[in-house]
Coordinates of C-alpha atoms and ligand atoms in Angstrom, one line a residue:
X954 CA 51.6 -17.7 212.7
X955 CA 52.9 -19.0 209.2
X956 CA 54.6 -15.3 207.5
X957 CA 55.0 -15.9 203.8
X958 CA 56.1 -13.3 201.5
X959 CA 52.7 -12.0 200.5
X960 CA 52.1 -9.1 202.9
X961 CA 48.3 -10.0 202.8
X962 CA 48.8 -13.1 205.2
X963 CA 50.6 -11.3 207.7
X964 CA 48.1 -9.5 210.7
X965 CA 50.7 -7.0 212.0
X966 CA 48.4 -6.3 215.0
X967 CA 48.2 -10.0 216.2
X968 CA 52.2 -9.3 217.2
X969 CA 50.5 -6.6 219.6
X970 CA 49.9 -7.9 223.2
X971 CA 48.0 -4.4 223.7
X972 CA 45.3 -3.4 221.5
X973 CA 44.3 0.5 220.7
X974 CA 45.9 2.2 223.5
X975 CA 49.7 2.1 222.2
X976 CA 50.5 0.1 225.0
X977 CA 51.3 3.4 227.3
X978 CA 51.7 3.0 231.1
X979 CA 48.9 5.0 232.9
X980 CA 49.2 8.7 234.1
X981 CA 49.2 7.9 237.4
X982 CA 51.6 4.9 237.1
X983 CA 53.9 7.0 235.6
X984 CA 54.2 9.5 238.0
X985 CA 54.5 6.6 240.5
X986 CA 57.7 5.7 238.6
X987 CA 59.1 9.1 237.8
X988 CA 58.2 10.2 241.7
X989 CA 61.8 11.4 243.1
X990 CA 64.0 11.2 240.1
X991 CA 66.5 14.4 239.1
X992 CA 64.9 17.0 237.6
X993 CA 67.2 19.0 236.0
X994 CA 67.9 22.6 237.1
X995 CA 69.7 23.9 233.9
X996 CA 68.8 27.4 232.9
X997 CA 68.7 26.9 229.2
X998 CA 66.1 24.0 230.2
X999 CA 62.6 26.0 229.3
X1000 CA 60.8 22.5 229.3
X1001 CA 61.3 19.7 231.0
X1002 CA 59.8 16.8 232.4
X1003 CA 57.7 18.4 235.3
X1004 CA 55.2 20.0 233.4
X1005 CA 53.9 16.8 231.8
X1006 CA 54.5 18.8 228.2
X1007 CA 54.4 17.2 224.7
X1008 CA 58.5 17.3 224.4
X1009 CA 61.9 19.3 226.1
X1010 CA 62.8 22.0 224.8
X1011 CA 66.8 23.8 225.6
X1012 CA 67.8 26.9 224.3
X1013 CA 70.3 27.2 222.0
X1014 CA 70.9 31.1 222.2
X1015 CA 68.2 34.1 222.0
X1016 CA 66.5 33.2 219.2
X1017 CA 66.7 29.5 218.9
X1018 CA 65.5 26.4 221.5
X1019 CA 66.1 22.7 220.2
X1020 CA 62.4 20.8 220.5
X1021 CA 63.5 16.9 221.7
X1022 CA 60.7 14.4 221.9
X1023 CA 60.3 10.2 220.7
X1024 CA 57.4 8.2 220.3
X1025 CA 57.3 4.7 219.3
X1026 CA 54.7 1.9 219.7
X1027 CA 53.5 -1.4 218.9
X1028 CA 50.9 -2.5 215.7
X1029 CA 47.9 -0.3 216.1
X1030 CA 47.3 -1.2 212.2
X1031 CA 47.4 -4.3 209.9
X1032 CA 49.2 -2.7 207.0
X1033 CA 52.9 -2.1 207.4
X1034 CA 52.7 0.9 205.5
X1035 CA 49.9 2.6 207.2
X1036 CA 51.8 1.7 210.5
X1037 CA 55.0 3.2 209.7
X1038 CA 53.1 6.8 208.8
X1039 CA 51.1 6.5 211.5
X1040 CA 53.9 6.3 214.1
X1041 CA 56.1 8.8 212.3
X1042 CA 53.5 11.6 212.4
X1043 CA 52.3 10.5 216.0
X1044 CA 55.8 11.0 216.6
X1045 CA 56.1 14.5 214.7
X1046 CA 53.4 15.5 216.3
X1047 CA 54.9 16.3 219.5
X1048 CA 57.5 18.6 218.2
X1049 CA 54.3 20.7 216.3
X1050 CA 52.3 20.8 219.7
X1051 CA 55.1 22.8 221.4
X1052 CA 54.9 25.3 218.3
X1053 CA 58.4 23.6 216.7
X1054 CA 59.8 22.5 213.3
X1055 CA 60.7 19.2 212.7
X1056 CA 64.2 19.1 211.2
X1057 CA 66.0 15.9 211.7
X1058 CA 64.5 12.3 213.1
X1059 CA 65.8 9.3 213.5
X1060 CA 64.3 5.5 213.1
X1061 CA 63.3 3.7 216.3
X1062 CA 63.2 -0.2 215.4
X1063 CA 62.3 -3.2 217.6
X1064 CA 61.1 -6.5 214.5
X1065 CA 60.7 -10.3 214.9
X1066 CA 62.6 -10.4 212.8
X1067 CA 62.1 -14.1 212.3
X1068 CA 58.7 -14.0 212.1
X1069 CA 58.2 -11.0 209.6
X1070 CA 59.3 -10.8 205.9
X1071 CA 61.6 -7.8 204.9
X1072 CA 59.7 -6.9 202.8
X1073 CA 57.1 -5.7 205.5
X1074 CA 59.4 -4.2 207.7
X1075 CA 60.7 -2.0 204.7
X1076 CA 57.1 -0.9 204.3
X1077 CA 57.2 0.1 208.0
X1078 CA 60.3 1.7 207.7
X1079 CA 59.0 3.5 204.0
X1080 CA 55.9 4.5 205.6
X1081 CA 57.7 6.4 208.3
X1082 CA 60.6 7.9 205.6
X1083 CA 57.1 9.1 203.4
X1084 CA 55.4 11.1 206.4
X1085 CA 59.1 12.8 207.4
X1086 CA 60.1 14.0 203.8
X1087 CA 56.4 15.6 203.9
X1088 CA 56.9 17.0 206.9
X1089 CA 60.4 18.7 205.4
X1090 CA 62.3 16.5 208.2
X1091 CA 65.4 15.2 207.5
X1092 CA 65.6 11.4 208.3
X1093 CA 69.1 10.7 209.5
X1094 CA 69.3 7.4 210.9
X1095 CA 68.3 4.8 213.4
X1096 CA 69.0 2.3 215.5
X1097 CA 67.1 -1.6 215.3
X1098 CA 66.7 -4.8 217.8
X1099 CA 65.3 -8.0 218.0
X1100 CA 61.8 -7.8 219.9
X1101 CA 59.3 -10.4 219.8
X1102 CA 56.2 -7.4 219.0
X1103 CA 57.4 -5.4 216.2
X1104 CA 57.7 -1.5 217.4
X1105 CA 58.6 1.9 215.1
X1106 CA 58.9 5.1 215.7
X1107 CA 61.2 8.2 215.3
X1108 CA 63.0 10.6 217.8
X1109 CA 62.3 13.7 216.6
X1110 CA 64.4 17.2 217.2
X1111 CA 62.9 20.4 216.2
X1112 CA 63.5 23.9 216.7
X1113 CA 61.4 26.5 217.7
X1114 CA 62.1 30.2 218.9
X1115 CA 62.5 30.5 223.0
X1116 CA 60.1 32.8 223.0
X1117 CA 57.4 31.0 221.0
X1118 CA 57.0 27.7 222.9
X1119 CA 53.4 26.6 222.6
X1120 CA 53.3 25.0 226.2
X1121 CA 51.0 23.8 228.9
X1122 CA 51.4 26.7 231.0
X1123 CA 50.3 29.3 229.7
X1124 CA 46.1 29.2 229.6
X1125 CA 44.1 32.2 231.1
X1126 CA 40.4 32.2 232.1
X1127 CA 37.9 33.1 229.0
X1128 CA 40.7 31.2 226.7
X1129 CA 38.1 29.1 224.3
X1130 CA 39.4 25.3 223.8
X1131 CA 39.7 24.4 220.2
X1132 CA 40.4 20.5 218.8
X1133 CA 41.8 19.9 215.2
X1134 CA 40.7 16.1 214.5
X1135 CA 37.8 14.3 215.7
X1136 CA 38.3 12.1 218.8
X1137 CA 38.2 8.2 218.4
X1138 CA 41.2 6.0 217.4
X1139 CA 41.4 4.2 220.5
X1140 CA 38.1 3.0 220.1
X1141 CA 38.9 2.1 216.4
X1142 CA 41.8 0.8 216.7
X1143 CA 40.7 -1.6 219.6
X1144 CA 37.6 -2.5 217.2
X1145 CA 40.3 -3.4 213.9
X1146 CA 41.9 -5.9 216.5
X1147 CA 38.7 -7.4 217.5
X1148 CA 37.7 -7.4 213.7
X1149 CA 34.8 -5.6 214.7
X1150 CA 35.3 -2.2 213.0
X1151 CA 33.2 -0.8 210.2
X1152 CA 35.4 -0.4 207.2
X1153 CA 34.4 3.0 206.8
X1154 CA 35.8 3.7 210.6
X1155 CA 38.6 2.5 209.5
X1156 CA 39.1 4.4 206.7
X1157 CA 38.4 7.5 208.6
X1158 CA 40.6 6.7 211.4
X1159 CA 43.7 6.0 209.4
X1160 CA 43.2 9.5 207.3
X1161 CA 43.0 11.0 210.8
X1162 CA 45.9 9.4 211.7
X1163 CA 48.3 9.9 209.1
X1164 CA 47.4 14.3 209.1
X1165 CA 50.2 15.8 211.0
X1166 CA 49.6 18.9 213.4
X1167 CA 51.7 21.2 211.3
X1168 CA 49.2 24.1 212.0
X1169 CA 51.5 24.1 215.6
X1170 CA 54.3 25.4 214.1
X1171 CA 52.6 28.7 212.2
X1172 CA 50.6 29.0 215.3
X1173 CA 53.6 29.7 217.2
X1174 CA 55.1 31.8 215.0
X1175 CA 52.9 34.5 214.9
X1176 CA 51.7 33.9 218.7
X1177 CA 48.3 33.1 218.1
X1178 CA 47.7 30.5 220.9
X1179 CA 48.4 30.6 224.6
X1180 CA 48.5 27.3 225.9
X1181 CA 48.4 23.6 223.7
X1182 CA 49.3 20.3 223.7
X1183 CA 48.6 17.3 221.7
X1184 CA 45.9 14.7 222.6
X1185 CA 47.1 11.2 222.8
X1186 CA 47.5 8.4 225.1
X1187 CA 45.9 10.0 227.6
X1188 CA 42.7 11.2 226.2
X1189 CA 41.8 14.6 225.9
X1190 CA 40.8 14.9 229.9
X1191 CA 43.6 13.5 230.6
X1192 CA 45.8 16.2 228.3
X1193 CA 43.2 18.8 229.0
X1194 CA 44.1 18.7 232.6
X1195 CA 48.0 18.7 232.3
X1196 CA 47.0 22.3 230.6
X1197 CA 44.6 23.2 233.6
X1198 CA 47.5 22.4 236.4
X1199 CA 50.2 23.6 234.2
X1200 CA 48.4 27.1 234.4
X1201 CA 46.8 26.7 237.5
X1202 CA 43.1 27.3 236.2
X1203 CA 40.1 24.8 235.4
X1204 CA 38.3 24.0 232.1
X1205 CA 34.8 23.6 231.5
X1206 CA 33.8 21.2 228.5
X1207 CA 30.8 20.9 225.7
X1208 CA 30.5 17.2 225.8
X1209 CA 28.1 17.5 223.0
X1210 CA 30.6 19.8 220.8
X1211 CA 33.5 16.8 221.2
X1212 CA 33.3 15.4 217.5
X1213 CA 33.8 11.7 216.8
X1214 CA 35.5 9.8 213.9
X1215 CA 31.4 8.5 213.1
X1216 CA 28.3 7.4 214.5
X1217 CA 30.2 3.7 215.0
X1218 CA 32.6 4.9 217.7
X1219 CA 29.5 5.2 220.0
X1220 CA 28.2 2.3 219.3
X1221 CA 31.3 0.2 219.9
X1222 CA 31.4 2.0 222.8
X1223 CA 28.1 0.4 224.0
X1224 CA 29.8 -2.7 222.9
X1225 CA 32.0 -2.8 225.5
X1226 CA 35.0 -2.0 222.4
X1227 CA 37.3 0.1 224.8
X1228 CA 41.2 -0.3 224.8
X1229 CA 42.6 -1.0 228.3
X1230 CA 44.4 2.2 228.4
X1231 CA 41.0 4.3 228.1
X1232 CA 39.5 2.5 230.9
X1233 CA 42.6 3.3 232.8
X1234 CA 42.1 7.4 231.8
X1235 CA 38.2 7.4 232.8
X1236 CA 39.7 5.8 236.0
X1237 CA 42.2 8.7 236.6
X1238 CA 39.8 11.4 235.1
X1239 CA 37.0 10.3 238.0
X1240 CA 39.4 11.8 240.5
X1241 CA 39.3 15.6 238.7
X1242 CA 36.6 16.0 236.5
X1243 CA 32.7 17.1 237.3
X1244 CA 30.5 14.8 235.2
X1245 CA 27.4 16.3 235.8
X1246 CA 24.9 13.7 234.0
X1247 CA 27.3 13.1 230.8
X1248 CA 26.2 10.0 229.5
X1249 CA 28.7 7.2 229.9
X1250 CA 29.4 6.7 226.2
X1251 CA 30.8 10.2 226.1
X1252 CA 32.5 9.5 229.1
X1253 CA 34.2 7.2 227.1
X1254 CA 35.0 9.1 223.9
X1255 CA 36.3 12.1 226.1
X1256 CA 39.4 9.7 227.9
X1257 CA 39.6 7.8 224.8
X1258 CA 43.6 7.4 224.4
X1259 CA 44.4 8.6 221.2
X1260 CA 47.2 8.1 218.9
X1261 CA 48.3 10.6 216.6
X1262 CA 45.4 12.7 217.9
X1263 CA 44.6 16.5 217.2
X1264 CA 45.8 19.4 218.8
X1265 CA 44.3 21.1 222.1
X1266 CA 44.4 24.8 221.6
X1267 CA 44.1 27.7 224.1
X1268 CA 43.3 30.9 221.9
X1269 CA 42.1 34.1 223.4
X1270 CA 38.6 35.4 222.3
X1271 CA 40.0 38.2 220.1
X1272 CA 42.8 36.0 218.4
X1273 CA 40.0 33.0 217.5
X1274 CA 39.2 34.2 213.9
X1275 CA 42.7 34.5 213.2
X1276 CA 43.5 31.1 214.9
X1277 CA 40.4 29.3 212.7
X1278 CA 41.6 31.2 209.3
X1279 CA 44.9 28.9 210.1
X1280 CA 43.2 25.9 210.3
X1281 CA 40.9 26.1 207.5
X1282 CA 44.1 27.0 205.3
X1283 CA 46.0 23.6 206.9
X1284 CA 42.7 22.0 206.4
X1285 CA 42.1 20.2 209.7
X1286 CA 39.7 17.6 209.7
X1287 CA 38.1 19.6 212.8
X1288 CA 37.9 23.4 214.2
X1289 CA 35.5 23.0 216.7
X1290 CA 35.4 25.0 220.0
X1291 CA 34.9 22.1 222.6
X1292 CA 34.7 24.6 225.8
X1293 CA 37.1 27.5 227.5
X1294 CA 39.4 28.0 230.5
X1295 CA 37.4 29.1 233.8
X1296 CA 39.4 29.9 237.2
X1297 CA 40.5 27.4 238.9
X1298 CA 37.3 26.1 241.0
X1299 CA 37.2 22.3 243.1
X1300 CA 36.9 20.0 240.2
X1301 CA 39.4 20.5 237.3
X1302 CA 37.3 20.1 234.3
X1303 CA 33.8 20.3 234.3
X1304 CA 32.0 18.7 231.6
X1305 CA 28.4 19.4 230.7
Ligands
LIG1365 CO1 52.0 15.1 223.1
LIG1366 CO1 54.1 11.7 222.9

């Protein structure tokens, strides 16, 4: 590839030997890997690793509990600008799915940086820098190395109250599931790779993309939800059933109800547009989930692996008014009840 300093001639995705999924190794792969490793056995540790949750959380004293996660990924995007927000609030987003504050972050930078003007990896870099001073986090530094595919993203600490943690464990039967953003940028993002996606898509996926879940912080603080996580590289069966073994219970699922970034996402779906890492989530989610006759485009859309995705919420019956007055104030793009929480029966997540 010949890089001149004219932005418009440099495809940032073309660096990316994965398309759409973010590159992440596969749910099952990665408990493969993690299988027999220390698990820490610190008291202040409310979070850890075990749970499959969004981030760790360790409490400071009685009213305060640090909220650690990082996320960082390869060219999902062609515009540096648009890639650097859209990895900073993927990033963010993990500290708002556990109910936290983002308050400090730090730069996570892999460049070619042969290959790749500075100017472009500043607009990386000012992209991310954009999406944390929104977010009211303080950008405190970073660390860079050579790579050969360009990759950003932040670590992110937050803080939450102990007693507030929005986790995976805490979902009851008769809970209704709520999603904030429609599901899709897996799809898209493999189809802006291909050159195959509708402009419109695009448009609609990178707006989606760039909203952070701050409704996850508020939500904790007045104890509205019992149980969420954010959906991302695992789809939302694949998120969805980290909640239903984290609290022991099942889910049962409106297929139909599951809203899409647009019409197109289908459609490239029949074309066969699917990121490698969605295959691999309908794959894993075959082993737990009741399809009754879903059609296998949905199939698709529901293990699509998202990035930056909305958050999965748990609400109780009598707290769902409250919980959709929230939204509408943070203006989601979505508020749509997708299902509930049943007791735990032989499949995991039924979807009809
Ligand atoms: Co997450
Ligand atoms: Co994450």
């Amino acid at each position: 590839m010949i890089v001149t300093s004219e932005q418009a001639s440099v495809r940032l995705t073309s660096f990316s030997s994965c398309a759409g999924c973010a590159a992440k190794i596969g749910q099952q792969a990665l408990a493969e890997v993690l299988k027999g490793l220390p698990i820490s056995d610190d008291p202040n540790l409310l979070v850890g690793s075990g749970t499959g949750d969004d981030a760790g959380v360790y409490r400071l004293d009685e009213d305060r509990a640090l909220v650690q996660t990082l996320d960082f990924f390869t060219p999902i995007v062609d515009d540096p600008y648009d890639f650097g927000r859209i990895a900073a609030t993927n990033a963010l987003s993990d500290v708002y799915a556990m109910g936290g504050r983002p308050m400090t972050a730090m730069n996570i930078v892999g460049m070619p940086a042969t290959k790749l003007p500075p100017d472009v990896i500043r607009q990386v870099l000012r992209g991310g820098a954009d999406v944390a001073r929104s977010a009211g986090c303080c950008l405190v530094g970073g660390h860079s190395i050579r790579s050969p595919e360009p990759i950003y993203g932040l670590s992110v600490t937050g803080i939450v109250h102990p007693d507030h943690v929005i986790a995976n464990t805490g979902a009851q039967p008769g809970d209704v599931l709520l999603l904030t953003k429609p599901l899709g940028t897996g799809i898209t993002t493999t189809a802006i790779k291909r050159e195959l996606a509708p402009p419109t898509l695009v448009e609609a996926a990178i707006g989606s993309m760039c909203m952070l879940n701050t409704p996850g912080t508020e939500l904790a603080d007045q104890q509205l939800v019992a149980a969420g996580t954010d959906v991302t590289g695992f789809g939302l069966l694949g998120h969805l059933a980290n909640i239903c073994r984290g609290s022991n219970v099942s889910a049962r699922l409106d297929a139909s109800a599951v809203p899409t970034l647009g019409e197109a996402v289908l459609t490239l779906i029949e074309q066969d547009c699917v990121p490698g890492g969605t295959k691999t989530n309908l794959q894993t989610a075959n082993g737990h989930t009741d399809w009754g006759n879903t059609p296998d485009a949905l199939r698709v859309l529901l293990t699509d692996a998202q990035t930056s995705g909305p958050l999965l919420l748990c609400v109780r019956p009598d707290r769902l008014d409250e919980v959709n007055a929230l939204l509408a104030r943070h203006d989601t793009l979505s508020r749509v009840v997708i299902g509930e929480i049943a007791t735990q029966g032989d499949a995991l997540i039924h979807v009809r």
